[in-house]
C-alpha positions as a Markdown table, in Angstrom:
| # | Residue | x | y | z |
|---|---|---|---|---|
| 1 | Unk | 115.5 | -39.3 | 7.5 |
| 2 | Unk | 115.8 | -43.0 | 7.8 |
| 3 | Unk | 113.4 | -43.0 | 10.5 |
| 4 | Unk | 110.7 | -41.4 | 7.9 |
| 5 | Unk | 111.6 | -44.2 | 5.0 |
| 6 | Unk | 111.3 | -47.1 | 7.9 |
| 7 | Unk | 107.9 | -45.3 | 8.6 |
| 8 | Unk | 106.4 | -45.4 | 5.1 |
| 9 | Unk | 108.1 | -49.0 | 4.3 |
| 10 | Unk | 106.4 | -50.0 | 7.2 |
| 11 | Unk | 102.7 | -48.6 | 6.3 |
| 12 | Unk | 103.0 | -49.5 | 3.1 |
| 13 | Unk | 104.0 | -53.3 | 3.7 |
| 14 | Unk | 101.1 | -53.6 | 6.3 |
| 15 | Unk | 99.0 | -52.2 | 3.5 |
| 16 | Unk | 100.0 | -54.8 | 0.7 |
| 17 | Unk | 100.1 | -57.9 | 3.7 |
| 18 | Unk | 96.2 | -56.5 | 4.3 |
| 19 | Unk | 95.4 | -55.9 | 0.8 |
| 20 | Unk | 96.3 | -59.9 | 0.3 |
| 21 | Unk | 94.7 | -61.3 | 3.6 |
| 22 | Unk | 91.2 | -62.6 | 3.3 |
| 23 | Unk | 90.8 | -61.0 | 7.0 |
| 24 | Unk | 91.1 | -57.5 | 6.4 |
| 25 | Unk | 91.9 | -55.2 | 9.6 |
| 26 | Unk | 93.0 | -52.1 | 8.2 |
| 27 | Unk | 89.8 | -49.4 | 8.0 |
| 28 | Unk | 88.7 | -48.6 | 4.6 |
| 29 | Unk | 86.4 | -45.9 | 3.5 |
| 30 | Unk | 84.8 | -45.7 | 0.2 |
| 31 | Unk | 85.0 | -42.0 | -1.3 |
| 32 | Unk | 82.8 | -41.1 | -4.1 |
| 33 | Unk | 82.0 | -37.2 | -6.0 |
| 34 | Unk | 79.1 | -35.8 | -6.5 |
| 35 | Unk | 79.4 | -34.7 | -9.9 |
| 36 | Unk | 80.0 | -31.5 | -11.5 |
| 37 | Unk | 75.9 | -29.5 | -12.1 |
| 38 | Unk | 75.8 | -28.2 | -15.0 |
| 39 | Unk | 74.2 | -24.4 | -14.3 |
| 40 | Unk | 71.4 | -22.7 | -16.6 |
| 41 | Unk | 71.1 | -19.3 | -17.2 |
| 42 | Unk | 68.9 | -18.5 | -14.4 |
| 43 | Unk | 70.7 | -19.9 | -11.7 |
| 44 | Unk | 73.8 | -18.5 | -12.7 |
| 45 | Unk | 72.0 | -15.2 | -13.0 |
| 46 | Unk | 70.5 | -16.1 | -9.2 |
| 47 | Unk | 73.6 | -17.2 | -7.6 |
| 48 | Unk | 75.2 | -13.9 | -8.7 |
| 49 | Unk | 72.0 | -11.8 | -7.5 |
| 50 | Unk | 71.9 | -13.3 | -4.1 |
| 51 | Unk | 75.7 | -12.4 | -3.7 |
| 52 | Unk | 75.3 | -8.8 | -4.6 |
| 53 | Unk | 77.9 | -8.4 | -6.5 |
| 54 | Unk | 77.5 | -6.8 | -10.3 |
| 55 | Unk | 78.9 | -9.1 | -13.4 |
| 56 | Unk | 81.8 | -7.1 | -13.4 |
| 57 | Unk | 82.9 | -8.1 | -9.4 |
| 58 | Unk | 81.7 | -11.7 | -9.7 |
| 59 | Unk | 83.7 | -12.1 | -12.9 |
| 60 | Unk | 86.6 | -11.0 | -10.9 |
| 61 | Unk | 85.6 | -13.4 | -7.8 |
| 62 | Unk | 85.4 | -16.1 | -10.4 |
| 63 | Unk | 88.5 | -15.7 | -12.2 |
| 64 | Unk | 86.7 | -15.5 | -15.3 |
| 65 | Unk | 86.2 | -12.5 | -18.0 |
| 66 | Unk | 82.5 | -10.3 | -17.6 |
| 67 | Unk | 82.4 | -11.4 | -21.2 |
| 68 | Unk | 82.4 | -14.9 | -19.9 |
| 69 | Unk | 80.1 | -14.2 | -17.3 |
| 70 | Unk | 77.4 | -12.5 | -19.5 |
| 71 | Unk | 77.6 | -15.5 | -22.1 |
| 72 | Unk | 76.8 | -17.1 | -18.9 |
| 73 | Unk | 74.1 | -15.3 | -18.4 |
| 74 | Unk | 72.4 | -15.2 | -21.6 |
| 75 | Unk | 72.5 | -19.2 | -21.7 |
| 76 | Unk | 75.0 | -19.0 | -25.1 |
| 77 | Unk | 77.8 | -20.6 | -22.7 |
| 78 | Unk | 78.4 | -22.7 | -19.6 |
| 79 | Unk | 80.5 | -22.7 | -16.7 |
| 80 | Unk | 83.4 | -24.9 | -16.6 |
| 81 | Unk | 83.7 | -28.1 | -14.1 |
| 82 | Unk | 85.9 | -25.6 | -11.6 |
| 83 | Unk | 83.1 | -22.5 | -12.1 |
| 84 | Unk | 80.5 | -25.3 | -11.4 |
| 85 | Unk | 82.0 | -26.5 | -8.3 |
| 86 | Unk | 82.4 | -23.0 | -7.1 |
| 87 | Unk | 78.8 | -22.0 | -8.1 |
| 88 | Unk | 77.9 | -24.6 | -6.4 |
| 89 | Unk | 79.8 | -23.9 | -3.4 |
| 90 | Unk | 78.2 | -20.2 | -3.3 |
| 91 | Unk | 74.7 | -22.3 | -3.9 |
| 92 | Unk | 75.2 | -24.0 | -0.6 |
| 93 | Unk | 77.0 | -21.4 | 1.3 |
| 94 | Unk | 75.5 | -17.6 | 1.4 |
| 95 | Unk | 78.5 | -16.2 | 3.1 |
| 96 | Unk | 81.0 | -18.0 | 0.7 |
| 97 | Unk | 82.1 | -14.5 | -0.8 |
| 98 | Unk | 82.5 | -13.1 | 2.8 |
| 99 | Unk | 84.5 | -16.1 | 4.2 |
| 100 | Unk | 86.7 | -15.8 | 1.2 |
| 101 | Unk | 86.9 | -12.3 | 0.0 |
| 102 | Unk | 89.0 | -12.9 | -3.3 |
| 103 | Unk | 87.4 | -9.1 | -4.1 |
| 104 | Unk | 87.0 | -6.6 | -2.0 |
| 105 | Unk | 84.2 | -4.4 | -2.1 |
């Protein structure tokens, strides 16, 4: 276990000496998120054609209610930031439902 501490003592104190050098050696990378889309009616109506399931099925894949799904739908609500990202995920990746078969058919 003290072998694990040393480990992280050391990383971080290499971090903190680099963070306060004006010659920076340690490799940085700059990470940034694409933001969340915010989905129409259409789309939503779209993604969930192209996947072949019914309202009923993708509700399930979703995790939401078909109540939720069909307010979707009919543009009187909007998907959450989590929905978004996974309708967006489905957007980009036709055999999303098939590589991750939360309901099976």
């Amino acid at each position: 276990m003290a072998s694990v501490y040393d480990s992280i003592m050391t990383g971080l104190t290499e971090a903190l000496e680099d963070a306060g050098s004006k010659d920076k050696k340690l490799k940085r990378r700059v990470v940034s998120v694409i933001p969340v889309k915010v989905y129409n009616a259409d789309e939503i109506q779209d993604i969930r054609r192209k996947t072949g399931l019914s309202q009923k099925l993708f509700a399930s894949y979703m995790g939401v209610s078909l109540k939720t799904v069909e307010a979707w739908e009919a543009g009187t609500n909007h998907p959450s930031g989590t929905a978004s990202r996974i309708l967006s995920m489905m957007e980009m990746d036709a055999d999303l439902i098939n590589n991750f078969p939360f309901v099976q058919i």
